[in-house]
Each structure stands twice: as structure tokens, then as C-alpha cells.
Coordinates of C-alpha atoms (C1' of nucleotides) in Angstrom, one line a residue:
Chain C
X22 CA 95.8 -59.0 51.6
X23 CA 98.7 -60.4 50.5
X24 CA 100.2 -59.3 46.7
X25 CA 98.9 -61.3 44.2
X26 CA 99.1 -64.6 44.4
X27 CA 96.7 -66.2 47.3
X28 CA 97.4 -69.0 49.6
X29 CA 99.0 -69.1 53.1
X30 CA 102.2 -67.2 54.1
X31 CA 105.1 -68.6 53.9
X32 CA 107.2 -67.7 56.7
X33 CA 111.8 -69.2 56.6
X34 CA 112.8 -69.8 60.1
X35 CA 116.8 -69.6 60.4
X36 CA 117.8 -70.8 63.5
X37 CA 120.3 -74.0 64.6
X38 CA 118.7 -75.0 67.5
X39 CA 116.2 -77.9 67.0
X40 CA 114.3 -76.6 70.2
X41 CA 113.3 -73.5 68.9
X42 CA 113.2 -74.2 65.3
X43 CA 110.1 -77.0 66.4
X44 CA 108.4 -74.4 68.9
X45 CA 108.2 -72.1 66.1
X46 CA 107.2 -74.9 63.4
X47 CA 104.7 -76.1 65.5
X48 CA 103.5 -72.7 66.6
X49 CA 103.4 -71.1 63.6
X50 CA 101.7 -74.0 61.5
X51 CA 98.6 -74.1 63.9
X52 CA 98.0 -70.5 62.8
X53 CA 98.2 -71.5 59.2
X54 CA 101.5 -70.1 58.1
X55 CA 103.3 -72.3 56.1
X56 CA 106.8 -72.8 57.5
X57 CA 110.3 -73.5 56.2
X58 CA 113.4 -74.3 58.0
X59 CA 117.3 -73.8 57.7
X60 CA 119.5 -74.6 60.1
X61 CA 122.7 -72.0 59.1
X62 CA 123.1 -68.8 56.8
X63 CA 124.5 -70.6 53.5
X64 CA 121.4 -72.8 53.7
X65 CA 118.9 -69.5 54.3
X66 CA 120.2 -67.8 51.4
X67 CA 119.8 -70.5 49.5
X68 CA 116.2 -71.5 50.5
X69 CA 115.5 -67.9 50.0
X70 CA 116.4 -67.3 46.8
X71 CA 114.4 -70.6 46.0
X72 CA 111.2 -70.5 48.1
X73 CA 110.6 -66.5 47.9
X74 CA 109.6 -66.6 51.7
X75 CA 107.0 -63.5 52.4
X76 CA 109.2 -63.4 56.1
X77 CA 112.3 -64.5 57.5
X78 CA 112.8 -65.0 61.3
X79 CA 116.6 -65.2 61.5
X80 CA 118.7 -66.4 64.5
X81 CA 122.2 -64.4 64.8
X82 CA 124.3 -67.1 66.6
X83 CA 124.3 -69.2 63.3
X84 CA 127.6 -71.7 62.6
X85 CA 129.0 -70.5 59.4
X86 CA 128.0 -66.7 58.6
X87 CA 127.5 -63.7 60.9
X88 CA 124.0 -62.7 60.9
X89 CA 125.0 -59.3 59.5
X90 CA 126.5 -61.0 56.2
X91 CA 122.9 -63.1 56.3
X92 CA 121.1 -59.9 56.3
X93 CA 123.2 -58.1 53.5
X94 CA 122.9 -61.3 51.4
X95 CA 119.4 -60.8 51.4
X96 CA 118.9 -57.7 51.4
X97 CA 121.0 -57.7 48.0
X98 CA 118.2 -58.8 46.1
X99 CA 115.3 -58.7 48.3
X100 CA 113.1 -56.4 50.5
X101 CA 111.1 -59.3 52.3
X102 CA 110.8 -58.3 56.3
X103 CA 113.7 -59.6 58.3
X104 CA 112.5 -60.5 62.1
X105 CA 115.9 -61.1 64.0
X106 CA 116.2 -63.6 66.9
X107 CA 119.0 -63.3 69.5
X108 CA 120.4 -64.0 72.5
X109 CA 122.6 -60.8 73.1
X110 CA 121.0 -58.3 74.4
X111 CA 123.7 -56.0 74.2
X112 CA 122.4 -52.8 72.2
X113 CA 125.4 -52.2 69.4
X114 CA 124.2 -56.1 68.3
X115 CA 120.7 -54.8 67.7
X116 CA 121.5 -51.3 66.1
X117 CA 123.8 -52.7 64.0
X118 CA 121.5 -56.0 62.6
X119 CA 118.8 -53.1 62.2
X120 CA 121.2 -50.8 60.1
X121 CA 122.0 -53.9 58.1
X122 CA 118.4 -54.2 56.9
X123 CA 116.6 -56.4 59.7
X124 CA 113.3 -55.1 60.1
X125 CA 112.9 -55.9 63.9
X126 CA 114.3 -57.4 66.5
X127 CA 113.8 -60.1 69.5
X128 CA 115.4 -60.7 72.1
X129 CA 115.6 -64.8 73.7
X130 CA 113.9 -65.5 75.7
X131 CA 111.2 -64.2 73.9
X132 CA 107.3 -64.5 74.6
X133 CA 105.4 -66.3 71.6
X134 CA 102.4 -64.3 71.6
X135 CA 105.0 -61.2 71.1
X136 CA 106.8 -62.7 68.4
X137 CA 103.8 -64.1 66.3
X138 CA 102.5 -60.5 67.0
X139 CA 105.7 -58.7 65.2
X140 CA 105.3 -61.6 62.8
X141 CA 101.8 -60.2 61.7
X142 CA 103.0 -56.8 61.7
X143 CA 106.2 -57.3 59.6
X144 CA 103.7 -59.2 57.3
X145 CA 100.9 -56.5 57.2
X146 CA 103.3 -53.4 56.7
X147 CA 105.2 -55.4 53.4
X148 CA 101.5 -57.1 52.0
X149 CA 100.0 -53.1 52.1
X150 CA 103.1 -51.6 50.6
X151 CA 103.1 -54.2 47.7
X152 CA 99.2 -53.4 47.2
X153 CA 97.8 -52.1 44.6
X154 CA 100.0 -53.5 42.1
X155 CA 98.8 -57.0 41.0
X156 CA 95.2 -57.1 41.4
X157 CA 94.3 -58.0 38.4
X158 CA 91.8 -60.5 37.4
X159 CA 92.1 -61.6 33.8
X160 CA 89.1 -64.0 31.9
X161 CA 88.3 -64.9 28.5
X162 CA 86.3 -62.1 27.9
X163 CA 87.3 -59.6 30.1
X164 CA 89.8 -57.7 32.7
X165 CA 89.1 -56.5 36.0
X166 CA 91.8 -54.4 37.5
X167 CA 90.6 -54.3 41.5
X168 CA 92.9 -51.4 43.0
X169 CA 92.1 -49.2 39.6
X170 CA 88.6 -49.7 39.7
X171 CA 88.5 -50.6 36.0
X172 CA 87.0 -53.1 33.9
X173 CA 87.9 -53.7 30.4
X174 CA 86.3 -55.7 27.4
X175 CA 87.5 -56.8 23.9
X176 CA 86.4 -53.7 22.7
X177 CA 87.2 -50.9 25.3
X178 CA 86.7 -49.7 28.6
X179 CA 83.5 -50.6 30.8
X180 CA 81.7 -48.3 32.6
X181 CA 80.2 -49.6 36.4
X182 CA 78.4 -47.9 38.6
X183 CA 79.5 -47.9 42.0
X184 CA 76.6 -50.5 43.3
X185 CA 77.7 -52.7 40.3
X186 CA 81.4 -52.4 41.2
X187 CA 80.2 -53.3 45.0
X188 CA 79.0 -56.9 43.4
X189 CA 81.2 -57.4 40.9
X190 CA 84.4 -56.6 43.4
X191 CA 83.3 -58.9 46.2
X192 CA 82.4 -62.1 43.7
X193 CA 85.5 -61.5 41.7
X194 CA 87.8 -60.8 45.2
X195 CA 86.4 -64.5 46.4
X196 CA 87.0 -66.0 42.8
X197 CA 85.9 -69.2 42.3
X198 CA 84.1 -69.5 45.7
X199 CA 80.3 -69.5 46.0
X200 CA 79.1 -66.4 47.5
X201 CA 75.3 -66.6 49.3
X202 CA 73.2 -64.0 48.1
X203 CA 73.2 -63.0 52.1
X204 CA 76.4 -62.4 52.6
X205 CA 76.9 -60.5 49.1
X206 CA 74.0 -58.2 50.4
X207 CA 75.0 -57.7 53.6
X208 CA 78.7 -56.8 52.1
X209 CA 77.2 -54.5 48.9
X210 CA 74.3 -52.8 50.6
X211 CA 74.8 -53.3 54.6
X212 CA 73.3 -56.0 57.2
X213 CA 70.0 -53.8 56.9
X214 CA 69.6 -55.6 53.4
X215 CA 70.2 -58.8 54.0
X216 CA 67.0 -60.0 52.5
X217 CA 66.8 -58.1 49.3
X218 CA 67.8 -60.9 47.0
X219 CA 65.6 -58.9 44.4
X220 CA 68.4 -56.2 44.0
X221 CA 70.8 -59.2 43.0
X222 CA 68.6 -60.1 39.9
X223 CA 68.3 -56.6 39.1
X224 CA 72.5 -55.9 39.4
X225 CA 73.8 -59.7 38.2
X226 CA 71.4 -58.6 34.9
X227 CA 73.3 -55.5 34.3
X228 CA 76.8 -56.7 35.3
X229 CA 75.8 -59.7 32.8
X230 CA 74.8 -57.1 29.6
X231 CA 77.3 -55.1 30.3
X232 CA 80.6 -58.0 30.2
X233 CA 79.2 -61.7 29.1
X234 CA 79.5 -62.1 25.9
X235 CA 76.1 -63.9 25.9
X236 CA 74.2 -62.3 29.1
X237 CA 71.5 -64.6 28.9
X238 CA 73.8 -67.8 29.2
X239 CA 76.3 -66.7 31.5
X240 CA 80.5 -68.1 31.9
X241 CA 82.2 -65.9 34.9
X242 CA 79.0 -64.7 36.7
X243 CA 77.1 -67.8 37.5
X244 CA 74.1 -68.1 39.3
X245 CA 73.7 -71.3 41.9
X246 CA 70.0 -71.5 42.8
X247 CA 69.1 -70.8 46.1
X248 CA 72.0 -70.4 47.3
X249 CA 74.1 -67.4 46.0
X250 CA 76.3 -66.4 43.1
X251 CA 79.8 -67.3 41.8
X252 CA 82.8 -65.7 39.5
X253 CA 84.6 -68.4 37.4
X254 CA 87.5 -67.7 35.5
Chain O
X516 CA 102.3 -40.7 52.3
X517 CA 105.6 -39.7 53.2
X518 CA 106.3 -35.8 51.4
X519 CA 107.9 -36.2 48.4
X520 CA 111.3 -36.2 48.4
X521 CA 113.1 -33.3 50.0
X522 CA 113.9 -32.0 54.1
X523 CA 114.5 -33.3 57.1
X524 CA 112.5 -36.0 58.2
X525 CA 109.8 -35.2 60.3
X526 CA 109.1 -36.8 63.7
X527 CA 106.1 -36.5 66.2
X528 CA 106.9 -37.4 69.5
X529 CA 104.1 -38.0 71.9
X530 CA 104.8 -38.1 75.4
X531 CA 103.6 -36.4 78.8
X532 CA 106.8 -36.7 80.3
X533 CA 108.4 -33.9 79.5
X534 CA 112.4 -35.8 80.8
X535 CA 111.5 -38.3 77.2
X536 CA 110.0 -35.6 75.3
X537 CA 113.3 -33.6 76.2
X538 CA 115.7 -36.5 75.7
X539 CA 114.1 -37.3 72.4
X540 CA 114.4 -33.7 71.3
X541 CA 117.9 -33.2 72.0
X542 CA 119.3 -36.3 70.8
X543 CA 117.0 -36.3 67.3
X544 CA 118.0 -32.9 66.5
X545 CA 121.3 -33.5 67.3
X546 CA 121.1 -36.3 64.3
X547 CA 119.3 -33.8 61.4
X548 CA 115.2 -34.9 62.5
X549 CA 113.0 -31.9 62.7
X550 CA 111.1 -33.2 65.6
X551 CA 107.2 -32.1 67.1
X552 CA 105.8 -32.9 69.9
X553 CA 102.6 -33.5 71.5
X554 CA 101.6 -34.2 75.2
X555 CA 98.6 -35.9 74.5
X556 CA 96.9 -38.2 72.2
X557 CA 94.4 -35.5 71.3
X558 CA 96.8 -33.3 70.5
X559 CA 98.9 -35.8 69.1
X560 CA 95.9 -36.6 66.2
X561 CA 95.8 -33.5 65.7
X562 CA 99.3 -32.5 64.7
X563 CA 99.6 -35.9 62.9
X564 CA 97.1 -34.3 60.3
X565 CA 98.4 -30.8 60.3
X566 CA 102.2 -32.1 60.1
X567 CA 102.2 -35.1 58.4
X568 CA 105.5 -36.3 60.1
X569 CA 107.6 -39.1 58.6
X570 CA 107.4 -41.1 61.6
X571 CA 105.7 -41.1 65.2
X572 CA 107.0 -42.3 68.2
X573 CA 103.7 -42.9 70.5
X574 CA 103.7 -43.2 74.3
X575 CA 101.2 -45.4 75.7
X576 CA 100.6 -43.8 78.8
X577 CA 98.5 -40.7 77.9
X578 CA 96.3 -38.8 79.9
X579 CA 93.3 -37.9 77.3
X580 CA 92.8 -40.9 75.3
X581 CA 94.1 -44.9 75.2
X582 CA 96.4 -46.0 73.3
X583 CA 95.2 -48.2 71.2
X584 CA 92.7 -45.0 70.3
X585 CA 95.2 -43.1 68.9
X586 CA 96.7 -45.9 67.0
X587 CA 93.4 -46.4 65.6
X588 CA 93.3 -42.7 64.6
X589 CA 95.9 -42.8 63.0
X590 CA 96.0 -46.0 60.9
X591 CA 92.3 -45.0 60.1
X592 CA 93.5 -42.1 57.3
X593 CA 97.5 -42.9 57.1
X594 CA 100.0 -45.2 57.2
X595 CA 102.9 -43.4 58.8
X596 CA 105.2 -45.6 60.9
X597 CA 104.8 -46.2 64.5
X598 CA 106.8 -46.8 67.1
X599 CA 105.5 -47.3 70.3
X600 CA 107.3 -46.4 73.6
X601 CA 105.8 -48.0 76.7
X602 CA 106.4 -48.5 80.8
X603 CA 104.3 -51.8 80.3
X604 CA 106.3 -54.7 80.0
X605 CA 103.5 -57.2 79.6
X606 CA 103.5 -59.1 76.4
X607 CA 99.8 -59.1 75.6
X608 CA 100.3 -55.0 75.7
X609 CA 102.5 -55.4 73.2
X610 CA 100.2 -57.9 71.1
X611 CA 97.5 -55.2 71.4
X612 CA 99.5 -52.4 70.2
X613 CA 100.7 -54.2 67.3
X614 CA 97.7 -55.5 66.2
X615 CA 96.4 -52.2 66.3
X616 CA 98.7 -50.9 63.5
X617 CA 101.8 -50.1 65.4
X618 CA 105.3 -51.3 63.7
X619 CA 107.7 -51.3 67.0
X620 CA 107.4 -51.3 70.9
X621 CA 110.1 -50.5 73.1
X622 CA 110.0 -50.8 76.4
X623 CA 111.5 -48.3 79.2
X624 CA 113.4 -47.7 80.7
X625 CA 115.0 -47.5 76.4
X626 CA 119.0 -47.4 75.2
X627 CA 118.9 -44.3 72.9
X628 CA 120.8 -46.6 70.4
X629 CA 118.6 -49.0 70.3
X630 CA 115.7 -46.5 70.1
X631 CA 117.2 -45.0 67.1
X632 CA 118.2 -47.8 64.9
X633 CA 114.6 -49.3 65.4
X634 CA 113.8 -45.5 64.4
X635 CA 116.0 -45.8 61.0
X636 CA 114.8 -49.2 60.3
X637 CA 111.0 -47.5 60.2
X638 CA 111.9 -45.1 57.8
X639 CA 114.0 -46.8 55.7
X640 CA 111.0 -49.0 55.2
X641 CA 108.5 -46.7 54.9
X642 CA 110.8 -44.9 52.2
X643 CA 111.7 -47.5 50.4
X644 CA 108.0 -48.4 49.9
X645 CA 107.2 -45.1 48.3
X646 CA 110.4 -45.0 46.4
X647 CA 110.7 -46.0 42.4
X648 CA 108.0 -43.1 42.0
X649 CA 108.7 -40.6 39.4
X650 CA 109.2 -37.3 40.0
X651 CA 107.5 -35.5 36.9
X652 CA 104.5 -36.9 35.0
X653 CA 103.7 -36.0 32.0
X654 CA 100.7 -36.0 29.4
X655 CA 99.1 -34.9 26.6
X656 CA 98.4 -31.3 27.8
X657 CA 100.5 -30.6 31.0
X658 CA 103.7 -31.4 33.2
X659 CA 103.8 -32.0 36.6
X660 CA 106.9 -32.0 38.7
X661 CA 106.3 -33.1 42.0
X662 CA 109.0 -32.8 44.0
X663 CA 109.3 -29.3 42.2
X664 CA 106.4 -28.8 43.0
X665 CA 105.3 -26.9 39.9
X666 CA 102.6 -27.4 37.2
X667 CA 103.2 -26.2 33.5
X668 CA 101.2 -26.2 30.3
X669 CA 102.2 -25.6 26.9
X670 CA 101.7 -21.8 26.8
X671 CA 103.8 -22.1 30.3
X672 CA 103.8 -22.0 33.9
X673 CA 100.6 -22.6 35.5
X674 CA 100.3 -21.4 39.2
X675 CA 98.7 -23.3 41.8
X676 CA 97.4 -22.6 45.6
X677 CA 98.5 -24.7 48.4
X678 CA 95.1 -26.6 48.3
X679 CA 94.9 -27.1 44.7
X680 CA 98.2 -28.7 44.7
X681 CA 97.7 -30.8 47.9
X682 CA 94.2 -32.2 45.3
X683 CA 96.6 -32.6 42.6
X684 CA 99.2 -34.5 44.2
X685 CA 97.2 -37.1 45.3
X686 CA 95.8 -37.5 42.3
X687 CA 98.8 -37.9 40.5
X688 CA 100.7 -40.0 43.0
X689 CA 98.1 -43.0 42.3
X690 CA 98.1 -41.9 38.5
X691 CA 95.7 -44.3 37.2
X692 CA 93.9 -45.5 40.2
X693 CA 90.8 -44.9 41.5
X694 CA 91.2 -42.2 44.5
X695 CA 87.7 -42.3 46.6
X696 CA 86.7 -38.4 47.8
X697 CA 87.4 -39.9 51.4
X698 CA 90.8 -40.3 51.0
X699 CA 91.5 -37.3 49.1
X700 CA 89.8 -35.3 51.5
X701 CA 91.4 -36.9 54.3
X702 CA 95.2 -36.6 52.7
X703 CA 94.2 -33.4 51.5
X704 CA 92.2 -31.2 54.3
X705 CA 92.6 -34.5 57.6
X706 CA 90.4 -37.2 59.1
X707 CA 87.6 -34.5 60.3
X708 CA 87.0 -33.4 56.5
X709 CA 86.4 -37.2 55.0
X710 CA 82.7 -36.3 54.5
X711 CA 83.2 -32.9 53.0
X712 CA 82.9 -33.7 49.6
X713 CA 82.1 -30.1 48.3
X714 CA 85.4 -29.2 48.5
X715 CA 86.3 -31.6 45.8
X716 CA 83.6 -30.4 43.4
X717 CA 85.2 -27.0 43.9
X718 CA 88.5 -27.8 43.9
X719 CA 88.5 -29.9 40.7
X720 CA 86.5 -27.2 38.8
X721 CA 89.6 -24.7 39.9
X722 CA 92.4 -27.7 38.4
X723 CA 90.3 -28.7 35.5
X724 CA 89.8 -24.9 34.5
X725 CA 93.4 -24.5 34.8
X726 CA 94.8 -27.5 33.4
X727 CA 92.5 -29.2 31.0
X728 CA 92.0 -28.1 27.3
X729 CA 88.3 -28.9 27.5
X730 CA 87.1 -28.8 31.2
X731 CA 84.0 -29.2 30.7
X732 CA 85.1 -32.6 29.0
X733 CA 87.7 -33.6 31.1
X734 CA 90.4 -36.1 30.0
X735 CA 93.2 -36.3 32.9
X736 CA 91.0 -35.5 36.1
X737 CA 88.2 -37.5 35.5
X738 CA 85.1 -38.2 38.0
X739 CA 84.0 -41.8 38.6
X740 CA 80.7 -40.8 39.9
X741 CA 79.7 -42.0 43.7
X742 CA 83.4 -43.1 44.0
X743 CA 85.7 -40.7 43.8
X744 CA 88.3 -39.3 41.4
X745 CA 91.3 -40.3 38.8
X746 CA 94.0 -39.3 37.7
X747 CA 95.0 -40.8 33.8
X748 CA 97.9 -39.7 31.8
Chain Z
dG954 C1' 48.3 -80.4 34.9
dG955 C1' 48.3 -77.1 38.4
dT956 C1' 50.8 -74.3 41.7
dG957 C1' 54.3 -71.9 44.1
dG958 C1' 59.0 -70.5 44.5
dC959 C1' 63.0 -68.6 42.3
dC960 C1' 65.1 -66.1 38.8
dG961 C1' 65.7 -62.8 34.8
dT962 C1' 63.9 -58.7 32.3
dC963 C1' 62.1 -54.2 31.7
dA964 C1' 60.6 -49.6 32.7
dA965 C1' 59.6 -45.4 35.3
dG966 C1' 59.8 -42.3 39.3
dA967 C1' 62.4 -40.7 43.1
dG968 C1' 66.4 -39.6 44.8
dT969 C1' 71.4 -38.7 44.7
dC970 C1' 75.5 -36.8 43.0
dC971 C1' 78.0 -33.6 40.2
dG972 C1' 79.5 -29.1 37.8
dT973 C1' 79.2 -24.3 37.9
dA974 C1' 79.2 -19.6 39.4
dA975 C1' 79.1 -16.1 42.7
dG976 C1' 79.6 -14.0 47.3
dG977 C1' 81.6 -13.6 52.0
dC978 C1' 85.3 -14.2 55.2
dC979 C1' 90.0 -14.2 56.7
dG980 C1' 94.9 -13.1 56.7
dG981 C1' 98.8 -11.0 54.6
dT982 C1' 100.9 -6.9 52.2
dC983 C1' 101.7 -2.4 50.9
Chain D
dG1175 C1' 93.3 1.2 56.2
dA1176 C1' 92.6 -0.5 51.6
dC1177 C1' 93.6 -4.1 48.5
dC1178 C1' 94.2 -8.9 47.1
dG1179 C1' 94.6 -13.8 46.8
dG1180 C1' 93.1 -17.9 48.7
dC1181 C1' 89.6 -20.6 51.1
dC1182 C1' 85.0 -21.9 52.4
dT1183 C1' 80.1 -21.7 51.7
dT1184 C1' 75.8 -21.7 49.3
dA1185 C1' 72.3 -22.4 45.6
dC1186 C1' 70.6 -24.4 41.5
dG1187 C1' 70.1 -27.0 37.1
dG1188 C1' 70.9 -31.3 35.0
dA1189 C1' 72.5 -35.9 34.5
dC1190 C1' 72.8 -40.2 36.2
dT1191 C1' 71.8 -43.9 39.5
dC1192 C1' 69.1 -46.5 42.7
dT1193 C1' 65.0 -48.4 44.0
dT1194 C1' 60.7 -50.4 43.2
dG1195 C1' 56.9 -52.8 41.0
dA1196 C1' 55.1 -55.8 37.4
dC1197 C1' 55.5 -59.6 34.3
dG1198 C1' 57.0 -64.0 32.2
dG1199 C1' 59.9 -68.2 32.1
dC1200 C1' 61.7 -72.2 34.3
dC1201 C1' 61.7 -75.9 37.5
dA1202 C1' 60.3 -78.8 41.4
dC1203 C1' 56.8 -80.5 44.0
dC1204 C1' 52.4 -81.6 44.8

DNA sequence: GGTGGCCGTCAAGAGTCCGTAAGGCCGGTC
DNA sequence: GACCGGCCTTACGGACTCTTGACGGCCACC
């Protein structure tokens, strides 16, 4: 759950050895992260500043900066989680990279499965601090704020019932996508339900009266036949 | 959920070996932490609700319970940082205990340095998460100060009990939000209460009686029926 | 042209949830 | 030992919501 805007995460990888730089690339972009690359500190703050990267991993033994003047150049303008990657295993390096700002730290050698593990939780712990602040859906004719639990029309706020909020939040949360009627029962009302399309009719028709401007020809909460329902824009 | 602003920062250390537990102790204290302990994850769960530390450190190794369990127990009502200390060098340990909602593993035998700084860099985080929050809110008909911890209306002071303000302060910390009755009871009374929702009817008649002009119409501690409760300025 | 499936609409009873008030229990204080 | 404030529990009336059934329109297929 990611802040805001959708789409893969984007992960900088800071490092100037080829070696590792592909085993992460290559790692990483089989598990869908999107992944950029810089191979010394000038570069990484640079790409940074540009790219807005939801994680850095960042190698210490870099050519032209010390990793601590990396970290404090980020962390100058930016509160994106810093994985660092060394070789030294000597304890004062990593206590002083993590009193810099570095969020965590790995030792090389270092296990894959380990890293892409701290990867997710450095990722997790930033996406849920960041929640709750833009989830907000805006169309033509109304505004649906998902972490307030409000919906607002043209000409005040909407009241929904919490079944009515259970539909509206899971079309809205996979905007755009078609959602069967299955899966939005067995989300709203529990597996136990899964057949009950007749509850749909009976909840579409009140979301529909209560924020289309026209309910009976519907714009954001369209019905496919026979198959399920979809929020548009 | 880390308290407000003031104190020491509050650490739970879990451990059945009372040489670490000891070691912690001494060497936390030393640095300004007011640390608790528990022996076992039971216990551990326990004071976690009770307490409400700033941080846990979390051995893996427990007699009672798993540790992926108490991980689970925790991250089920809070999101308090976790920092796991472990005999088990074996990376897929590590995979499991971060996936689980921990935000650090260390391995023993541990450098107290290094334990520390990854310490610090779990905090910082956690507190720079909850930071840019103000202090004292303010509408139409009352004042709250939270770090004060004090409540005034226009004809003055209003007093509160410890459970009245513990409602409150959730409430006003997601000013604007929805808050649902399970996570007010759990912040409010622990995990074992999330079903209790009684005490919120009470509870909210007591604050609205107090603090609203008209609380039988009320306009700052309103009720989203079947969902929970909200705070609006 | 008929028929059956699928969807939208409406209405009413059953059930759930909320607000309110009052009483009992416990621990602290004088 | 009596008092008191705070907390938990209980009961009840009332409002709202969910569920359910019936009906009509639309379309595709026979």
C-alpha cells in the first residue's frame, strides 16, 4: 500500500561493482521492482533527487564520496529508507552509517533472500507511515477520501452506510479494473456469500442515488453484464 | 503510537536469558532508556499492551510461544518497532521474522554498538514518522493540549480520567479520520478488549457530556454508525 | 413472438447498533 | 472504617440498517 500514486517500486542501487549491481538488477526486476543504477555517490544524489526512488540500497566503498557524506546528502532533503551494503564488518562503520540516517545495514557477503527480505521491510515500515495521507479519489462528480471514510458531492457531505462503504471502497481501491461480482462479495460480505449477486443490485442502486448525478445512467459505477462491476474516473 | 512527546524512551526487552536481559539493562539505562522486561512471549504481549514501550527488542528463542507468534501479536494492534535478537543464523529465519512485521535482526553472539545504533535508527524512524503532529488542537467549543495533557472549555478547565483521555487522544490524533471501535479499543484498553464495544458507548457519552455544547447533537465526537468513531475540528 | 436469464427498483419486517441512566465494585485517602 | 472517584456492567427504548421478496424492463437466444 504504497502512498498515493500506484505502480511498481522503484528501488536506486548504489554500488560500483558491475557484479553486484546485475545480481541485484536481475534479482530484483524478477520480483517486479523497478530498478535504477549509479555507479558512485555524485551520481546517487543526483538520480535521487531526479527519480524520487521509494528505496536506496547503497554501497559504502564508493570512488568519490564516503558513504557517510551519501547518506547526509540525502538525508538533507529526504526520508526515503536507506539499506546500506558493505564489506567492513567492523562495528564503528555500521553505528556510524546508522547514526547518519541509514535505515539498516548488510554486511557482503550477503544472502539474497535476506536482503530482498530487509528490502520489503524498509518498504513496508515507510509505505504505512506515509498512509493515510493521499488516498484520495477525485471524479467529476464526486470525492472519495479512503483513509477518512468520507464521501463528498457538489453539494455537501454523503452519508454511507458501512455495507455501502464495503462496495464502494473495494471498486474505487481497484479503480478502473473490473471487479466480478464474486470476488466483490466474497471481499464485502465474506466467502459465505459468494453467490448473492442479488445484494449487489440492491447496494450498486443505492451507491448510484446517492452519488451519480443521473443514477439510472451511470459514469463511475458501471455495471459489466455477467461479469462484475467497475469504478471509472 | 509512540506517547506523545515527553520521557524517556521506553524499551521492552524480551529474553529468557537472564546474562542478555541483564546486559541490556545495564548498558540501556546507562544511556537514559527506561527499560522492561519480559521472560516470555506471553508475558511479553502482555506488557506490550500495558506499557506501550517505544521500542521492543524480541528474542526468538522463547519458551511459551514462537516467535513469529508474538510478532504477529504485536503487529496485529500496534506498530511499535522491532528488533529481533536471535541464536539462528539461518537466512530464511531471518526472512520469516521480517516478513512477519519485525524491522531488524541481529544475530548473537551481538557488539553492544552495533546493537544500539540499529536501536537508535528504530526510533529515530518511528519518531520521525509521528512527528509534524501538533501539540494542541483546537475548535469551536474546546482546546486540547496533548502533550499537556489537559482539556479546556470556554468557562475553563475541564478534568478528565485516565480512560477518558486515553478515548480522546486517539481521537484527536487522527483528527478527521475515521477511527473503527476496534482500534480504539485496542489503543485504548489492549488487544483482549477489541470486541468490547460498550465501553465506547459509555465512554463517549462521559466526553460528549463534558465537552460538547449539545451532546445529544454532537458536532466534534461524532459516531459513524457500524464503523467506529471521529474526531472533526 | 415467446422464454429465460440478468439487472434495476421498491417496500417492509427483522435484526443490529447506539445513547442513556443507574447501580455495584474496587482501590485510594483521610 | 467511612468516603469518594473512577471503572465496569447491565438494561431498555429508539433509530437506523440489512436482508429478503416481489415486480418490471431489457436483451439474447431459441
Amino acid at each position: 500500500m504504497t502512498a498515493g500514486a500506484t505502480g511498481p517500486t522503484r528501488v536506486l542501487v548504489v554500488d560500483d561493482e558491475p557484479q553486484i549491481v546485475r545480481a541485484l538488477r536481475i534479482n530484483l526486476s524478477a520480483r517486479g521492482y523497478q530498478v535504477l543504477t549509479a555507479h558512485d555517490g555524485t551520481s546517487a544524489l543526483k538520480a535521487a533527487a531526479e527519480a524520487k526512488p521509494d528505496v536506496v540500497v547503497l554501497d559504502l566503498g564508493l570512488p568519490d564520496l564516503d558513504g557517510a557524506d551519501v547518506i547526509a546528502g540525502l538525508r538533507g532533503w529526504s526520508t526515503v529508507p536507506i539499506l546500506v551494503l558493505s564489506a567492513r564488518v567492523d562495528s564503528s562503520d555500521k553505528v556510524a552509517a546508522l547514526d547518519a540516517g541509514a535505515d539498516d545495514y548488510v554486511t557482503k557477503p550477503f544472502g539474497m533472500d535476506e536482503l530482498l527480505a530487509r528490502l520489503r521491510a524498509a518498504v513496508r515500515r515507510s509505505s504505512s507511515a506515509a498512509d493515510g495521507e493521499q488516498a484520495v479519489v477525485e471524479t467529476s462528480s464526486f470525492v472519495v477520501d479512503l483513509a477518512a471514510k468520507k464521501v463528498w458531492r457538489d453539494d455537501g457531505e454523503v452519508h454511507l452506510t458501512p455495507t455501502e462503504w464495503g462496495v464502494l471502497e473495494v471498486l474505487v481501491r481497484s479503480r478502473g479494473r473490473l471487479v466480478s461480482q464474486r470476488q466483490l462479495l466474497q471481499d464485502v460480505w465474506g466467502p459465505k456469500y459468494a453467490t448473492e449477486s442479488h445484494y449487489l443490485r440492491v447496494y450498486l442502486a443505492q451507491l448510484r442515488r446517492k452519488l451519480e448525478p443521473e443514477p439510472s445512467r451511470p459514469r463511475h459505477l458501471v455495471t459489466e453484464p455477467g461479469m462484475g462491476y467497475r469504478f471509472e474516473l
